[in-house]
């Protein structure tokens, strides 16, 4: 029996379960692209060198040319006049917005991991109701009951098949996001220290 036939026998609940799997895979691919290394910080050596030299105008210009999270945070901080007095507070404010972007969508596979087995269970319950209804109409023919139970269980199996990889995807994306935030925070801490030193010298 091919997959298409099994899918069809699972009933209408198989469609939202399939949608859950598509969503999880789509989020995985999108987040892997969005959180690639070059998106966290690019031109690390150049930006660090300019910060160490306290060349803030050059750093601002270099950061403006890049679209990575670090550059965007640094550029927003340097454009804010309040950063001259409170560089740490201003940097953390803009970093918070970037952090929210890093974690965006990462929880969706977790939702799919919870939703898909529930949909599978719903499909099984609906299938069992349908089977027992036919069983009663057929005067208690045991062949109908035996042949229908495995069809009713298809949705439960499908739901678990989607839930397990979705949970793995969720955990993996959370790990990637945590790692990205840790790297970003480390670089921003160095930036804050250098900016604070320059402000104190002035």
Coordinates of N, CA and C in Angstrom, one line a residue:
X1 N 0.8 -1.2 0.0 CA 0.0 0.0 0.0 C 0.9 1.2 0.0
X2 N 0.6 2.2 -0.9 CA 1.5 3.3 -1.0 C 1.1 4.4 0.0
X3 N 1.9 5.4 0.1 CA 1.7 6.5 1.1 C 0.5 7.3 0.8
X4 N 0.2 7.5 -0.5 CA -1.0 8.3 -0.9 C -2.3 7.6 -0.4
X5 N -2.3 6.3 -0.6 CA -3.5 5.5 -0.2 C -3.6 5.5 1.4
X6 N -2.5 5.4 2.1 CA -2.6 5.5 3.5 C -3.0 6.9 4.0
X7 N -2.5 7.9 3.3 CA -2.9 9.3 3.6 C -4.4 9.5 3.4
X8 N -4.9 8.9 2.3 CA -6.4 9.1 2.0 C -7.2 8.4 3.0
X9 N -6.8 7.2 3.5 CA -7.5 6.4 4.4 C -7.5 7.1 5.8
X10 N -6.5 8.0 6.1 CA -6.5 8.6 7.3 C -7.6 9.7 7.5
X11 N -8.2 10.1 6.4 CA -9.3 11.1 6.5 C -8.8 12.5 6.5
X12 N -9.8 13.4 6.7 CA -9.6 14.8 6.5 C -8.6 15.4 7.5
X13 N -8.4 14.8 8.7 CA -7.5 15.3 9.7 C -6.0 15.2 9.2
X14 N -5.8 14.3 8.2 CA -4.4 14.2 7.7 C -3.9 15.5 7.1
X15 N -4.8 16.3 6.6 CA -4.4 17.5 5.9 C -3.8 18.6 6.9
X16 N -4.4 18.8 8.0 CA -3.8 19.7 9.0 C -2.5 19.2 9.6
X17 N -2.4 17.8 9.7 CA -1.2 17.2 10.1 C -0.1 17.4 9.1
X18 N -0.4 17.3 7.9 CA 0.6 17.5 6.8 C 1.0 19.0 6.8
X19 N 0.0 19.9 7.1 CA 0.4 21.3 7.1 C 1.3 21.6 8.3
X20 N 1.1 20.9 9.4 CA 2.1 21.1 10.5 C 3.5 20.7 10.2
X21 N 3.6 19.6 9.4 CA 5.0 19.2 9.0 C 5.6 20.2 8.0
X22 N 4.8 20.8 7.1 CA 5.3 21.7 6.2 C 5.7 23.0 6.9
X23 N 5.0 23.4 7.9 CA 5.3 24.6 8.6 C 6.6 24.5 9.4
X24 N 6.8 23.3 10.0 CA 8.0 23.1 10.8 C 9.2 23.1 9.9
X25 N 9.2 22.4 8.8 CA 10.3 22.4 7.8 C 10.6 23.8 7.3
X26 N 9.5 24.5 7.0 CA 9.7 25.9 6.4 C 10.3 26.8 7.4
X27 N 9.9 26.7 8.7 CA 10.6 27.5 9.7 C 12.0 27.1 9.9
X28 N 12.3 25.8 9.9 CA 13.7 25.4 10.0 C 14.6 26.0 8.9
X29 N 14.1 25.9 7.7 CA 14.9 26.5 6.6 C 15.1 28.0 6.7
X30 N 14.0 28.7 7.1 CA 14.0 30.1 7.2 C 14.9 30.6 8.3
X31 N 14.9 29.9 9.4 CA 15.7 30.3 10.6 C 17.2 30.0 10.3
X32 N 17.5 28.9 9.7 CA 18.8 28.6 9.3 C 19.4 29.6 8.4
X33 N 18.6 30.1 7.5 CA 19.1 31.2 6.6 C 19.2 32.5 7.4
X34 N 18.2 32.8 8.2 CA 18.2 34.1 8.9 C 19.3 34.2 10.0
X35 N 19.7 33.0 10.6 CA 20.7 33.0 11.7 C 22.0 32.5 11.2
X36 N 22.3 32.6 9.9 CA 23.6 32.1 9.5 C 24.7 33.1 10.1
X37 N 25.9 32.6 10.1 CA 27.0 33.3 10.8 C 27.2 34.7 10.4
X38 N 27.1 34.9 9.1 CA 27.3 36.3 8.5 C 26.2 37.3 8.9
X39 N 25.1 36.7 9.4 CA 24.0 37.6 9.8 C 24.1 38.1 11.2
X40 N 25.0 37.4 12.0 CA 25.2 37.8 13.4 C 26.2 38.9 13.5
X41 N 27.3 38.7 12.9 CA 28.3 39.7 12.8 C 29.2 39.5 11.6
X42 N 29.3 40.5 10.7 CA 30.3 40.4 9.6 C 31.3 41.5 9.7
X43 N 32.4 41.3 9.0 CA 33.5 42.3 9.2 C 33.9 42.5 10.6
X44 N 34.0 41.4 11.4 CA 34.3 41.5 12.8 C 35.6 42.3 13.1
X45 N 36.7 41.9 12.3 CA 38.0 42.5 12.6 C 38.0 44.0 12.3
X46 N 37.3 44.4 11.2 CA 37.3 45.8 10.9 C 36.5 46.6 11.9
X47 N 35.4 46.1 12.3 CA 34.5 46.9 13.3 C 35.2 46.9 14.7
X48 N 35.8 45.8 15.1 CA 36.6 45.8 16.3 C 37.7 46.8 16.3
X49 N 38.5 46.8 15.2 CA 39.6 47.7 15.1 C 39.2 49.1 15.2
X50 N 38.1 49.5 14.5 CA 37.6 50.9 14.5 C 37.1 51.3 15.9
X51 N 36.5 50.3 16.6 CA 36.1 50.6 18.0 C 37.2 50.8 18.9
X52 N 38.3 50.0 18.8 CA 39.5 50.1 19.6 C 40.2 51.4 19.4
X53 N 40.1 51.9 18.1 CA 40.7 53.2 17.8 C 39.8 54.4 18.2
X54 N 38.6 54.1 18.7 CA 37.6 55.1 19.0 C 37.2 55.9 17.8
X55 N 37.3 55.3 16.6 CA 36.9 56.0 15.4 C 35.4 55.8 15.2
X56 N 34.6 56.5 16.0 CA 33.2 56.2 16.0 C 32.5 56.6 14.7
X57 N 33.0 57.7 14.0 CA 32.3 58.1 12.8 C 32.6 57.0 11.7
X58 N 33.8 56.5 11.6 CA 34.2 55.5 10.7 C 33.4 54.2 11.0
X59 N 33.3 53.9 12.3 CA 32.6 52.7 12.7 C 31.1 52.8 12.3
X60 N 30.6 54.0 12.5 CA 29.2 54.2 12.2 C 28.9 54.0 10.7
X61 N 29.9 54.6 9.9 CA 29.8 54.4 8.4 C 29.9 53.0 8.0
X62 N 30.9 52.2 8.6 CA 31.1 50.8 8.3 C 29.9 50.0 8.7
X63 N 29.3 50.3 9.8 CA 28.2 49.5 10.3 C 26.9 49.8 9.5
X64 N 26.8 51.0 8.9 CA 25.7 51.3 8.1 C 25.6 50.5 6.8
X65 N 26.8 50.0 6.4 CA 26.9 49.3 5.1 C 26.5 47.8 5.3
X66 N 26.5 47.3 6.5 CA 26.2 45.9 6.8 C 24.8 45.7 7.3
X67 N 24.3 44.5 7.1 CA 22.9 44.3 7.6 C 22.9 43.2 8.7
X68 N 24.0 42.9 9.3 CA 24.1 41.9 10.3 C 23.6 42.5 11.6
X69 N 23.2 41.7 12.6 CA 22.6 42.1 13.8 C 23.6 43.0 14.6
X70 N 24.8 42.7 14.7 CA 25.8 43.5 15.4 C 25.9 44.9 14.8
X71 N 26.1 45.0 13.5 CA 26.2 46.3 12.8 C 25.0 47.1 13.0
X72 N 23.8 46.5 12.9 CA 22.6 47.3 13.1 C 22.5 47.8 14.5
X73 N 22.9 47.1 15.5 CA 22.8 47.5 16.9 C 23.8 48.7 17.1
X74 N 25.0 48.5 16.6 CA 26.0 49.5 16.8 C 25.6 50.8 16.1
X75 N 25.1 50.7 14.9 CA 24.7 51.9 14.1 C 23.6 52.6 14.8
X76 N 22.6 51.9 15.3 CA 21.5 52.5 16.0 C 21.9 53.2 17.2
X77 N 22.9 52.6 17.9 CA 23.4 53.2 19.2 C 24.2 54.5 18.9
X78 N 25.1 54.4 17.9 CA 25.9 55.6 17.5 C 25.0 56.7 17.0
X79 N 23.9 56.4 16.4 CA 23.0 57.4 15.9 C 22.2 58.1 17.0
X80 N 22.1 57.5 18.1 CA 21.3 58.0 19.2 C 22.2 58.9 20.1
X81 N 21.8 60.2 20.2 CA 22.6 61.2 20.9 C 22.7 60.8 22.4
X82 N 21.8 60.0 23.0 CA 21.9 59.6 24.4 C 23.0 58.7 24.6
X83 N 23.6 58.1 23.6 CA 24.6 57.1 23.8 C 25.9 57.7 24.3
X84 N 26.0 59.0 24.1 CA 27.2 59.7 24.6 C 27.2 59.7 26.2
X85 N 26.0 59.7 26.8 CA 26.0 59.8 28.2 C 25.8 58.4 28.8
X86 N 25.0 57.5 28.2 CA 24.7 56.2 28.7 C 24.8 55.2 27.6
X87 N 26.0 54.8 27.2 CA 26.2 53.9 26.1 C 25.7 52.5 26.4
X88 N 25.8 52.0 27.6 CA 25.4 50.7 28.0 C 23.9 50.6 27.9
X89 N 23.2 51.5 28.4 CA 21.7 51.5 28.5 C 21.1 51.6 27.0
X90 N 21.7 52.5 26.2 CA 21.2 52.6 24.9 C 21.5 51.4 24.0
X91 N 22.7 50.8 24.2 CA 23.1 49.6 23.4 C 22.2 48.5 23.8
X92 N 21.9 48.3 25.1 CA 21.0 47.2 25.5 C 19.6 47.4 25.0
X93 N 19.2 48.6 24.9 CA 17.8 48.9 24.4 C 17.7 48.4 22.9
X94 N 18.7 48.8 22.1 CA 18.6 48.4 20.7 C 18.9 46.9 20.5
X95 N 19.8 46.3 21.4 CA 20.1 44.9 21.4 C 18.8 44.1 21.7
X96 N 18.0 44.6 22.5 CA 16.8 43.9 22.9 C 15.9 43.7 21.7
X97 N 15.8 44.7 20.8 CA 15.0 44.6 19.6 C 15.5 43.6 18.7
X98 N 16.9 43.5 18.6 CA 17.5 42.6 17.7 C 17.4 41.2 18.2
X99 N 17.4 41.0 19.6 CA 17.3 39.7 20.2 C 15.9 39.1 19.9
X100 N 14.9 40.0 20.0 CA 13.5 39.5 19.6 C 13.4 39.0 18.2
X101 N 14.1 39.7 17.3 CA 14.2 39.2 15.9 C 14.9 37.9 15.8
X102 N 15.9 37.7 16.6 CA 16.6 36.4 16.5 C 15.8 35.2 16.9
X103 N 15.0 35.5 18.0 CA 14.1 34.4 18.5 C 12.8 34.3 17.8
X104 N 12.5 35.2 16.9 CA 11.2 35.2 16.2 C 11.0 33.9 15.5
X105 N 9.8 33.3 15.5 CA 9.4 32.1 14.8 C 10.0 30.8 15.4
X106 N 11.0 30.9 16.3 CA 11.6 29.6 16.8 C 10.6 28.8 17.6
X107 N 9.6 29.4 18.2 CA 8.7 28.6 19.0 C 7.6 27.9 18.2
X108 N 7.5 28.2 16.9 CA 6.4 27.7 16.0 C 6.6 26.1 15.9
X109 N 7.8 25.6 15.6 CA 7.9 24.1 15.6 C 7.5 23.4 16.9
X110 N 7.7 24.1 18.0 CA 7.2 23.6 19.3 C 5.7 23.5 19.3
X111 N 5.1 24.5 18.8 CA 3.6 24.5 18.7 C 3.1 23.3 17.8
X112 N 3.8 23.1 16.7 CA 3.5 22.0 15.8 C 3.7 20.7 16.4
X113 N 4.7 20.6 17.3 CA 5.0 19.3 18.0 C 3.9 19.0 19.0
X114 N 3.3 20.0 19.5 CA 2.2 19.8 20.5 C 0.9 19.6 19.7
X115 N 0.7 20.3 18.7 CA -0.6 20.3 17.9 C -0.8 19.0 17.1
X116 N 0.2 18.5 16.5 CA 0.1 17.4 15.5 C -0.4 16.1 16.2
X117 N 0.2 15.7 17.4 CA -0.4 14.5 18.0 C -1.8 14.6 18.5
X118 N -2.2 15.8 18.9 CA -3.6 16.1 19.3 C -4.5 15.9 18.1
X119 N -4.0 16.4 16.9 CA -4.8 16.3 15.7 C -4.9 14.8 15.3
X120 N -3.8 14.1 15.5 CA -3.8 12.6 15.3 C -4.8 11.9 16.2
X121 N -4.8 12.3 17.4 CA -5.7 11.6 18.4 C -7.2 12.0 18.0
X122 N -7.4 13.2 17.6 CA -8.7 13.6 17.1 C -9.2 12.7 15.9
X123 N -8.3 12.6 15.0 CA -8.6 11.7 13.8 C -8.9 10.3 14.2
X124 N -8.1 9.8 15.2 CA -8.4 8.4 15.6 C -9.8 8.3 16.3
X125 N -10.1 9.2 17.1 CA -11.4 9.2 17.8 C -12.5 9.3 16.8
X126 N -12.4 10.2 15.8 CA -13.4 10.3 14.8 C -13.5 9.0 14.0
X127 N -12.4 8.5 13.7 CA -12.3 7.2 12.9 C -13.0 6.1 13.7
X128 N -12.8 6.0 15.0 CA -13.4 4.9 15.8 C -14.9 5.1 15.9
X129 N -15.3 6.4 16.0 CA -16.8 6.6 16.0 C -17.4 6.2 14.7
X130 N -16.7 6.5 13.6 CA -17.2 6.0 12.3 C -17.3 4.5 12.2
X131 N -16.2 3.9 12.7 CA -16.1 2.4 12.6 C -17.2 1.7 13.4
X132 N -17.4 2.2 14.7 CA -18.4 1.6 15.5 C -19.8 1.9 15.0
X133 N -20.0 3.0 14.3 CA -21.3 3.2 13.7 C -21.6 2.2 12.6
X134 N -20.6 1.9 11.7 CA -20.7 0.9 10.7 C -20.9 -0.5 11.3
X135 N -20.1 -0.7 12.4 CA -20.2 -2.0 13.1 C -21.6 -2.3 13.6
X136 N -22.3 -1.2 14.1 CA -23.6 -1.4 14.6 C -24.6 -1.6 13.4
X137 N -24.4 -0.8 12.3 CA -25.3 -0.9 11.2 C -25.2 -2.3 10.5
X138 N -24.0 -2.9 10.6 CA -23.8 -4.2 9.9 C -24.2 -5.4 10.8
X139 N -24.8 -5.1 12.0 CA -25.2 -6.1 12.9 C -24.1 -6.8 13.6
X140 N -23.1 -6.0 13.9 CA -22.0 -6.5 14.7 C -21.0 -7.4 14.0
X141 N -20.8 -7.2 12.7 CA -19.8 -7.9 11.9 C -18.4 -7.6 12.4
X142 N -17.7 -8.6 13.0 CA -16.3 -8.3 13.5 C -15.3 -7.9 12.5
X143 N -15.5 -8.3 11.2 CA -14.6 -8.0 10.1 C -14.5 -6.5 9.9
X144 N -15.6 -5.8 10.0 CA -15.7 -4.4 9.9 C -14.9 -3.7 11.0
X145 N -15.0 -4.2 12.2 CA -14.3 -3.6 13.3 C -12.8 -3.9 13.2
X146 N -12.4 -5.1 12.8 CA -11.0 -5.4 12.7 C -10.3 -4.6 11.6
X147 N -11.0 -4.5 10.5 CA -10.4 -3.8 9.3 C -10.4 -2.3 9.5
X148 N -11.3 -1.8 10.3 CA -11.4 -0.3 10.5 C -10.4 0.3 11.5
X149 N -10.1 -0.5 12.5 CA -9.3 0.0 13.6 C -7.9 0.5 13.1
X150 N -7.2 -0.2 12.3 CA -5.9 0.2 11.8 C -6.0 1.5 11.0
X151 N -7.1 1.7 10.2 CA -7.3 2.9 9.5 C -7.5 4.1 10.5
X152 N -8.2 3.8 11.6 CA -8.4 4.9 12.5 C -7.1 5.3 13.2
X153 N -6.2 4.4 13.3 CA -4.9 4.6 14.0 C -3.9 5.3 13.1
X154 N -4.2 5.5 11.9 CA -3.2 6.1 10.9 C -2.9 7.5 11.3
X155 N -4.0 8.3 11.7 CA -3.8 9.7 12.1 C -2.9 9.8 13.3
X156 N -3.1 8.9 14.3 CA -2.2 9.0 15.5 C -0.8 8.8 15.1
X157 N -0.5 7.8 14.3 CA 0.8 7.5 13.8 C 1.4 8.7 13.1
X158 N 0.6 9.3 12.2 CA 1.0 10.5 11.4 C 1.3 11.6 12.3
X159 N 0.4 11.8 13.3 CA 0.7 13.0 14.3 C 2.0 12.8 15.0
X160 N 2.3 11.6 15.5 CA 3.5 11.4 16.2 C 4.7 11.5 15.2
X161 N 4.6 11.1 14.0 CA 5.6 11.1 13.0 C 6.0 12.6 12.7
X162 N 5.0 13.5 12.8 CA 5.3 14.9 12.6 C 5.8 15.5 13.9
X163 N 5.2 15.1 15.1 CA 5.6 15.8 16.3 C 7.0 15.6 16.7
X164 N 7.5 14.4 16.5 CA 8.9 14.1 17.0 C 10.0 14.9 16.3
X165 N 9.9 15.0 14.9 CA 10.9 15.9 14.2 C 10.7 17.3 14.5
X166 N 9.4 17.7 14.7 CA 9.1 19.1 15.0 C 9.7 19.5 16.4
X167 N 9.6 18.6 17.3 CA 10.2 18.9 18.6 C 11.7 19.0 18.5
X168 N 12.3 18.1 17.7 CA 13.8 18.2 17.5 C 14.2 19.5 16.8
X169 N 13.4 19.9 15.8 CA 13.6 21.2 15.1 C 13.5 22.4 16.1
X170 N 12.5 22.3 17.0 CA 12.3 23.4 18.0 C 13.5 23.5 18.9
X171 N 14.0 22.4 19.4 CA 15.1 22.4 20.3 C 16.4 22.9 19.6
X172 N 16.5 22.5 18.4 CA 17.7 22.8 17.6 C 17.7 24.4 17.3
X173 N 16.6 24.9 16.9 CA 16.5 26.3 16.6 C 16.7 27.2 17.8
X174 N 16.2 26.7 19.0 CA 16.4 27.4 20.2 C 17.9 27.4 20.6
X175 N 18.5 26.3 20.3 CA 20.0 26.3 20.6 C 20.7 27.2 19.7
X176 N 20.4 27.3 18.4 CA 21.0 28.2 17.5 C 20.8 29.6 17.8
X177 N 19.5 29.9 18.3 CA 19.2 31.3 18.7 C 20.0 31.7 19.9
X178 N 20.0 30.8 20.9 CA 20.8 31.1 22.1 C 22.2 31.3 21.8
X179 N 22.8 30.5 21.0 CA 24.2 30.7 20.6 C 24.4 32.0 19.9
X180 N 23.5 32.4 19.0 CA 23.6 33.6 18.3 C 23.6 34.8 19.2
X181 N 22.6 34.8 20.2 CA 22.5 35.9 21.1 C 23.7 36.0 22.0
X182 N 24.3 34.8 22.4 CA 25.5 34.9 23.3 C 26.7 35.5 22.5
X183 N 26.8 35.1 21.2 CA 27.9 35.7 20.4 C 27.7 37.2 20.3
X184 N 26.4 37.6 20.0 CA 26.1 39.0 19.8 C 26.4 39.8 21.1
X185 N 26.0 39.3 22.3 CA 26.2 39.9 23.5 C 27.6 40.1 23.9
X186 N 28.4 39.1 23.5 CA 29.9 39.2 23.8 C 30.5 40.3 23.0
X187 N 30.2 40.4 21.7 CA 30.7 41.5 20.9 C 30.2 42.9 21.4
X188 N 29.0 43.0 21.8 CA 28.4 44.2 22.2 C 29.0 44.7 23.5
X189 N 29.3 43.7 24.4 CA 30.0 44.0 25.7 C 31.3 44.7 25.4
X190 N 32.1 44.2 24.5 CA 33.4 44.8 24.1 C 33.1 46.3 23.6
X191 N 32.1 46.4 22.7 CA 31.8 47.7 22.2 C 31.4 48.7 23.3
X192 N 30.6 48.2 24.3 CA 30.2 49.1 25.4 C 31.3 49.5 26.2
X193 N 32.3 48.6 26.5 CA 33.4 48.9 27.3 C 34.3 50.0 26.6
X194 N 34.5 49.8 25.3 CA 35.3 50.8 24.6 C 34.7 52.1 24.5
X195 N 33.3 52.1 24.2 CA 32.6 53.4 24.1 C 32.6 54.1 25.5
X196 N 32.4 53.4 26.6 CA 32.4 54.0 27.9 C 33.8 54.6 28.2
X197 N 34.8 53.9 27.9 CA 36.2 54.4 28.1 C 36.4 55.7 27.4
X198 N 35.9 55.8 26.2 CA 36.1 57.0 25.4 C 35.3 58.1 25.9
X199 N 34.1 57.8 26.4 CA 33.3 58.9 27.0 C 33.9 59.4 28.3
X200 N 34.5 58.5 29.1 CA 35.1 58.9 30.3 C 36.4 59.8 30.1
X201 N 37.1 59.4 29.0 CA 38.3 60.2 28.7 C 38.0 61.6 28.2
X202 N 36.8 61.7 27.7 CA 36.4 63.1 27.2 C 35.9 63.9 28.4

